[in-house]
Short mmCIF file of C-alpha atoms in Angstrom, two decimals:
data_model
loop_
_atom_site.label_atom_id
_atom_site.label_comp_id
_atom_site.label_asym_id
_atom_site.label_seq_id
_atom_site.Cartn_x
_atom_site.Cartn_y
_atom_site.Cartn_z
CA MET A 1 -9.18 67.68 -18.18
CA LYS A 2 -10.94 65.85 -21.03
CA LYS A 3 -13.60 64.59 -18.61
CA SER A 4 -14.24 68.14 -17.37
CA LEU A 5 -14.62 69.42 -20.93
CA LEU A 6 -17.02 66.59 -21.80
CA ALA A 7 -19.12 67.32 -18.70
CA ALA A 8 -19.27 71.00 -19.58
CA LEU A 9 -20.40 70.19 -23.15
CA LEU A 10 -23.12 67.84 -21.86
CA LEU A 11 -24.35 70.52 -19.45
CA ALA A 12 -24.49 73.10 -22.25
CA VAL A 13 -26.43 70.73 -24.52
CA THR A 14 -28.86 69.88 -21.71
CA PHE A 15 -29.42 73.58 -20.93
CA SER A 16 -29.96 74.40 -24.61
CA HIS A 17 -32.48 71.57 -24.97
CA ALA A 18 -34.33 72.73 -21.85
CA GLN A 19 -34.64 76.22 -23.33
CA GLU A 20 -36.07 74.83 -26.58
CA THR A 21 -38.63 72.56 -24.84
CA PRO A 22 -39.82 74.36 -21.69
CA THR A 23 -41.76 72.38 -19.12
CA ILE A 24 -45.36 73.52 -18.53
CA ARG A 25 -46.31 73.14 -14.91
CA VAL A 26 -50.05 72.91 -14.28
CA ASN A 27 -51.79 74.00 -11.09
CA THR A 28 -53.66 71.00 -9.66
CA ASN A 29 -54.89 72.49 -6.39
CA LEU A 30 -58.03 71.04 -4.85
CA VAL A 31 -61.17 72.46 -6.44
CA GLN A 32 -63.88 73.25 -3.90
CA VAL A 33 -67.50 73.30 -5.09
CA PRO A 34 -70.13 74.47 -2.60
CA VAL A 35 -73.57 73.27 -3.74
CA SER A 36 -77.01 74.18 -2.40
CA VAL A 37 -79.94 71.94 -3.39
CA ASP A 38 -83.63 72.84 -3.45
CA TYR A 39 -86.31 70.25 -4.17
CA LYS A 40 -90.01 71.07 -4.42
CA GLY A 41 -89.45 74.46 -2.83
CA GLU A 42 -87.50 73.15 0.17
CA ARG A 43 -83.81 72.83 0.94
CA LEU A 44 -82.73 69.19 0.49
CA TYR A 45 -80.55 67.74 3.23
CA GLY A 46 -78.92 64.36 3.88
CA LEU A 47 -77.50 63.65 0.42
CA ARG A 48 -74.54 61.27 0.20
CA PRO A 49 -71.41 61.90 -1.91
CA GLU A 50 -72.23 59.03 -4.30
CA GLN A 51 -75.51 60.77 -5.21
CA PHE A 52 -73.67 63.70 -6.82
CA VAL A 53 -72.24 63.53 -10.34
CA VAL A 54 -69.57 66.20 -10.88
CA GLN A 55 -68.02 66.69 -14.31
CA ASP A 56 -65.00 68.74 -15.36
CA ASN A 57 -65.47 69.68 -19.02
CA GLY A 58 -67.71 66.65 -19.41
CA VAL A 59 -65.41 64.18 -17.63
CA GLU A 60 -66.78 62.72 -14.39
CA GLN A 61 -64.62 63.34 -11.33
CA LYS A 62 -64.02 61.41 -8.13
CA ILE A 63 -65.38 63.70 -5.43
CA ARG A 64 -65.18 64.15 -1.70
CA LEU A 65 -67.97 65.53 0.51
CA ASP A 66 -66.86 67.52 3.54
CA GLU A 67 -69.12 66.33 6.35
CA ASP A 68 -68.09 69.25 8.59
CA ALA A 69 -68.84 72.04 6.12
CA ASP A 70 -71.40 73.60 8.46
CA GLN A 71 -68.61 74.11 11.02
CA GLN A 72 -66.38 75.94 8.52
CA GLY A 73 -65.60 79.56 9.26
CA ILE A 74 -66.19 82.33 6.75
CA ALA A 75 -63.81 84.99 5.45
CA LEU A 76 -66.04 87.71 3.99
CA PHE A 77 -64.95 90.77 2.02
CA VAL A 78 -67.74 93.38 1.81
CA LEU A 79 -67.38 95.57 -1.32
CA VAL A 80 -69.73 98.56 -1.69
CA GLU A 81 -69.80 100.89 -4.68
CA CYS A 82 -69.84 104.50 -3.50
CA GLY A 83 -69.96 106.58 -6.72
CA ARG A 84 -72.19 107.01 -9.78
CA GLU A 85 -75.65 105.42 -9.35
CA SER A 86 -74.83 104.15 -5.86
CA MET A 87 -74.93 107.69 -4.43
CA MET A 88 -78.73 107.56 -4.65
CA GLN A 89 -78.96 104.08 -3.11
CA PHE A 90 -77.20 104.54 0.23
CA GLY A 91 -80.51 105.16 1.99
CA ASN A 92 -81.77 101.78 0.78
CA ILE A 93 -78.76 99.87 2.15
CA SER A 94 -78.84 101.41 5.62
CA GLY A 95 -79.48 97.95 7.12
CA LEU A 96 -76.28 96.48 5.64
CA ALA A 97 -74.52 96.06 9.00
CA THR A 98 -77.44 94.14 10.51
CA MET A 99 -77.71 91.95 7.43
CA VAL A 100 -74.00 91.12 7.39
CA GLU A 101 -74.21 90.05 11.03
CA SER A 102 -77.16 87.83 10.10
CA ILE A 103 -75.21 86.31 7.21
CA ILE A 104 -72.22 85.48 9.41
CA GLY A 105 -74.29 83.99 12.22
CA GLY A 106 -72.29 82.18 14.88
CA ALA A 107 -69.57 80.88 12.57
CA PRO A 108 -65.89 81.74 13.07
CA LYS A 109 -65.36 84.88 10.99
CA LEU A 110 -62.92 87.26 9.38
CA ILE A 111 -64.49 90.35 7.78
CA ALA A 112 -62.96 93.10 5.66
CA VAL A 113 -64.75 96.15 4.24
CA ALA A 114 -63.94 98.39 1.29
CA ARG A 115 -65.81 100.94 -0.78
CA TYR A 116 -64.94 101.54 -4.41
CA ALA A 117 -65.44 103.94 -7.28
CA SER A 118 -62.37 104.61 -9.46
CA GLY A 119 -60.53 102.15 -7.23
CA PRO A 120 -60.96 100.19 -3.99
CA GLU A 121 -60.50 101.97 -0.65
CA LEU A 122 -59.92 99.65 2.30
CA LEU A 123 -61.97 100.81 5.27
CA GLN A 124 -61.34 97.79 7.50
CA ASP A 125 -58.85 94.95 7.22
CA PHE A 126 -59.88 91.42 8.19
CA THR A 127 -61.09 91.15 11.77
CA GLY A 128 -63.23 88.80 13.84
CA ASN A 129 -64.64 91.74 15.80
CA MET A 130 -68.28 92.07 14.75
CA GLU A 131 -68.77 95.26 16.75
CA LYS A 132 -65.94 96.94 14.85
CA THR A 133 -67.39 95.72 11.54
CA THR A 134 -70.83 97.09 12.44
CA MET A 135 -69.32 100.52 13.18
CA THR A 136 -67.42 100.47 9.87
CA LEU A 137 -70.50 99.54 7.82
CA ASN A 138 -72.71 102.09 9.58
CA ALA A 139 -70.14 104.79 8.78
CA LEU A 140 -70.16 104.04 5.03
CA LYS A 141 -70.70 107.15 2.92
CA PRO A 142 -71.09 107.81 -0.81
CA CYS A 143 -68.25 109.40 -2.78
CA GLU A 144 -68.47 111.90 -5.63
CA ASP A 145 -66.69 109.85 -8.25
CA SER A 146 -67.71 108.93 -11.80
CA GLY A 147 -65.96 105.56 -11.72
CA ALA A 148 -67.43 102.15 -10.99
CA ASN A 149 -64.35 99.95 -11.29
CA THR A 150 -66.06 96.78 -10.13
CA LEU A 151 -63.63 94.33 -11.72
CA ASP A 152 -60.63 96.10 -10.17
CA ALA A 153 -62.33 95.95 -6.75
CA VAL A 154 -63.28 92.27 -7.06
CA LYS A 155 -59.73 91.31 -8.10
CA TYR A 156 -58.39 93.25 -5.08
CA ALA A 157 -60.79 91.49 -2.71
CA ALA A 158 -60.22 88.03 -4.19
CA GLU A 159 -56.44 88.36 -3.86
CA ALA A 160 -56.85 89.41 -0.21
CA LEU A 161 -59.17 86.46 0.46
CA GLY A 162 -56.69 84.11 -1.16
CA GLN A 163 -54.30 84.90 1.72
CA ARG A 164 -56.82 83.80 4.37
CA PRO A 165 -56.49 80.32 5.96
CA SER A 166 -58.02 77.48 3.94
CA ARG A 167 -60.25 76.49 6.86
CA TYR A 168 -62.35 79.59 6.09
CA ARG A 169 -64.89 79.63 3.29
CA ARG A 170 -63.99 82.65 1.14
CA ALA A 171 -66.74 84.98 -0.07
CA ILE A 172 -67.24 88.46 -1.48
CA LEU A 173 -70.43 90.40 -0.80
CA LEU A 174 -70.63 92.80 -3.75
CA VAL A 175 -73.08 95.71 -3.60
CA GLY A 176 -73.14 97.83 -6.75
CA GLU A 177 -74.53 98.49 -10.21
CA THR A 178 -74.53 95.99 -13.07
CA ARG A 179 -71.99 97.61 -15.41
CA ASP A 180 -68.29 98.23 -14.93
CA HIS A 181 -67.06 101.76 -15.66
CA GLY A 182 -63.32 102.27 -15.84
CA SER A 183 -61.60 99.10 -14.59
CA LYS A 184 -57.98 98.74 -15.67
CA ILE A 185 -57.71 95.03 -14.97
CA LYS A 186 -58.54 92.59 -17.77
CA PRO A 187 -61.79 90.64 -17.28
CA GLU A 188 -59.82 87.44 -17.93
CA ALA A 189 -57.62 88.18 -14.90
CA VAL A 190 -60.65 88.47 -12.61
CA ILE A 191 -62.17 85.24 -13.93
CA GLU A 192 -58.83 83.50 -13.42
CA GLU A 193 -58.40 84.82 -9.86
CA LEU A 194 -61.86 83.66 -8.81
CA GLY A 195 -61.27 80.31 -10.49
CA ARG A 196 -58.03 79.77 -8.59
CA SER A 197 -58.93 80.98 -5.11
CA ASN A 198 -62.25 79.18 -4.43
CA VAL A 199 -63.92 82.55 -3.80
CA VAL A 200 -67.72 82.78 -4.02
CA VAL A 201 -69.25 86.11 -5.07
CA ASP A 202 -72.69 86.96 -3.69
CA SER A 203 -74.02 90.03 -5.52
CA VAL A 204 -76.64 92.57 -4.52
CA SER A 205 -77.36 94.88 -7.44
CA PHE A 206 -79.45 98.05 -7.48
CA ASN A 207 -80.95 97.33 -10.84
CA PRO A 208 -84.62 97.02 -11.86
CA GLY A 209 -85.51 93.42 -12.55
CA LYS A 210 -86.61 90.22 -10.96
CA THR A 211 -84.39 88.60 -8.36
CA GLU A 212 -83.44 85.19 -9.67
CA ILE A 213 -81.46 82.05 -9.04
CA VAL A 214 -78.85 82.41 -11.75
CA ASN A 215 -79.02 80.01 -14.68
CA SER A 216 -76.14 78.26 -16.38
CA LEU A 217 -73.79 80.73 -17.99
CA PHE A 218 -72.60 78.24 -20.57
CA HIS A 219 -76.05 77.15 -21.81
CA GLY A 220 -75.22 73.46 -22.13
CA GLN A 221 -72.25 73.96 -24.46
CA MET A 222 -69.63 71.32 -23.80
CA GLY A 223 -67.31 71.44 -26.82
CA SER A 224 -66.06 75.02 -26.76
CA GLY A 225 -62.99 74.23 -24.63
CA PRO A 226 -61.23 76.46 -22.08
CA LEU A 227 -60.72 79.35 -24.54
CA GLY A 228 -64.33 79.26 -25.76
CA LEU A 229 -65.65 79.22 -22.20
CA LEU A 230 -63.44 82.19 -21.33
CA VAL A 231 -64.74 84.20 -24.31
CA MET A 232 -68.33 83.48 -23.26
CA ALA A 233 -67.62 84.56 -19.69
CA VAL A 234 -65.91 87.79 -20.78
CA ASN A 235 -68.84 88.65 -23.08
CA ALA A 236 -71.30 88.02 -20.25
CA LEU A 237 -69.33 90.36 -17.97
CA LYS A 238 -69.91 93.18 -20.46
CA LYS A 239 -73.68 92.85 -19.93
CA ASN A 240 -73.89 92.30 -16.18
CA VAL A 241 -70.79 92.09 -13.99
CA PRO A 242 -72.28 90.99 -10.62
CA LYS A 243 -74.63 88.41 -12.17
CA THR A 244 -71.83 86.82 -14.21
CA LEU A 245 -69.41 86.70 -11.27
CA SER A 246 -72.11 85.04 -9.15
CA GLU A 247 -72.80 82.49 -11.87
CA LEU A 248 -69.14 81.59 -12.31
CA SER A 249 -68.42 81.24 -8.59
CA GLY A 250 -71.68 79.67 -7.37
CA GLY A 251 -72.96 82.70 -5.49
CA GLU A 252 -76.37 84.32 -5.21
CA TYR A 253 -77.54 87.25 -7.35
CA ILE A 254 -80.12 89.67 -5.97
CA ASN A 255 -81.70 92.83 -7.43
CA PHE A 256 -83.25 95.65 -5.46
CA THR A 257 -84.68 99.11 -6.05
CA THR A 258 -86.07 99.87 -2.58
CA GLN A 259 -84.94 99.42 1.02
CA LYS A 260 -87.54 96.68 1.48
CA GLY A 261 -86.21 94.89 -1.60
CA PHE A 262 -82.66 95.12 -0.27
CA ASP A 263 -83.63 93.82 3.17
CA ASN A 264 -85.65 90.93 1.71
CA GLY A 265 -82.84 89.97 -0.64
CA MET A 266 -80.23 90.02 2.10
CA LEU A 267 -82.50 87.96 4.35
CA ARG A 268 -82.78 85.36 1.61
CA LEU A 269 -79.00 85.37 1.26
CA SER A 270 -78.47 84.93 5.01
CA ASN A 271 -80.84 81.93 4.99
CA HIS A 272 -78.93 80.24 2.19
CA ILE A 273 -75.25 81.00 2.75
CA HIS A 274 -74.61 78.28 5.35
CA ASP A 275 -76.91 75.61 3.87
CA TYR A 276 -74.69 73.89 1.34
CA TYR A 277 -72.78 70.72 0.54
CA LEU A 278 -69.04 71.26 0.15
CA LEU A 279 -67.79 68.99 -2.62
CA SER A 280 -64.20 68.88 -3.83
CA PHE A 281 -62.09 67.10 -6.44
CA GLN A 282 -58.46 66.96 -7.52
CA PRO A 283 -57.85 67.72 -11.22
CA PRO A 284 -55.36 65.38 -12.93
CA ALA A 285 -51.75 66.51 -13.36
CA ASN A 286 -52.18 66.75 -17.16
CA VAL A 287 -55.33 68.90 -17.02
CA GLU A 288 -55.70 71.31 -19.95
CA PRO A 289 -54.79 74.87 -18.85
CA GLY A 290 -57.49 77.56 -18.84
CA LEU A 291 -61.09 77.98 -17.76
CA HIS A 292 -62.91 74.71 -17.06
CA ARG A 293 -66.63 74.16 -16.82
CA ILE A 294 -68.03 72.37 -13.78
CA THR A 295 -71.40 70.64 -14.13
CA ILE A 296 -73.27 68.94 -11.30
CA SER A 297 -76.31 66.68 -11.29
CA ILE A 298 -78.15 64.47 -8.82
CA PRO A 299 -79.69 61.56 -10.81
CA ASP A 300 -81.92 60.59 -7.86
CA TYR A 301 -83.46 64.08 -7.98
CA PRO A 302 -83.45 65.18 -11.64
CA ASP A 303 -85.85 68.07 -10.93
CA ALA A 304 -83.79 69.53 -8.08
CA LYS A 305 -82.57 73.12 -8.44
CA LEU A 306 -78.85 73.44 -7.85
CA ARG A 307 -76.76 76.52 -7.17
CA ALA A 308 -73.04 75.79 -7.47
CA ARG A 309 -69.75 77.00 -8.81
CA GLN A 310 -69.70 76.70 -12.61
CA SER A 311 -66.01 77.04 -13.35
CA TYR A 312 -62.43 76.86 -12.13
CA TRP A 313 -59.09 77.87 -13.59
CA ALA A 314 -56.33 75.33 -14.30
CA GLY A 315 -52.78 76.05 -15.29
CA PRO A 316 -50.07 78.68 -14.89
CA ASN A 317 -50.79 82.37 -14.36
CA GLY A 318 -52.26 83.97 -17.47
CA ALA A 319 -53.98 87.33 -17.92
CA GLN A 320 -52.97 90.26 -15.73
#
C-alpha cells in the first residue's frame, strides 16, 4: 500500500513538472532547394555538389545534390484570379492551356486548377490527364467579384500540394494582380505553409513593369533573426504579393500587359522550370523555430546569376 502511494506521488510530481517545463518539438524535415544557374547569359550545367555553398541563417550546411532531379515529376496547382482587374485580362491569357502543357513537358504530372476572387473555387482536382486539364483551362471565365483573396488561394493550393507524393516537385502557377484584396488568412500563415511544404510559386502578374529575375528579398541582412525576416517578408507582401511569394520560394516572376507579353513570359517560364539543380539539407534538431534565410553561392562562378528558394520555416505550427 505504501509503495502504491509513493508511486502515485512520484507520478503526480513528474506530471506537474512536465506541465511547468513543456518540451518544444522542432520540425527538422528535409529542406529542398531547387537552384537554376545562369552564367554569361547561358544556363550552366554540370556543377558538382561541392561547388555549392548553402547557408542557413549564415551557417554553412552539408548538402546533397539529387542527380535524378530532371526525372522528377511535377505536381502543379494553377491558380487564376477571376475578379477585379483580371476581368479585363482574360483575352490576354487565352493561351494558358497551351503554355501549361509546354511547362509540364513529358514529365510525370498531377495538375489541379482553381479560380479565385473572394475565395478559391476548385475547377479540377489533381489529375494526370492533360486533355482534361486543357478543357478545364480553356473553359475558364471571369467572375463578377470585387475580391482578390490571393493569400487565401495560395494557402489553399499549398496545403493541397503538401498532400501530393514527395517524388513530385510541388509548384503553384499564380496568375493575378499584385495586391491582395480581402484575404482572411494571416500573411505569416502563408509564408509558413510555403516554407514547410517545399512549394515553389511561379507568378504571372498583369501589372505594368519590366519582367525581372527577382532579387534577394532580405537585402543581405543576416542578423535580424527569424522574427525580423518574417516581418520583412510580411511587409513585402503588402507591396507585391506574387513577386514576394516567388522570391521566398525560388520561383519566377513575370509581368505582362498584352497577350504577346503573357505568351513570351510563359515561354520563358517553360524553358526554365525543368532546368535546375535540386539541393537539399537536413536542419539540426535544435534549429531555432521560425523563418530561416537560405543563401547560396558558387565560389567558382562568383558572377553567376542564381534563382533559388530564399527561406524555409522551422519549428511547430505558428500563425493560422
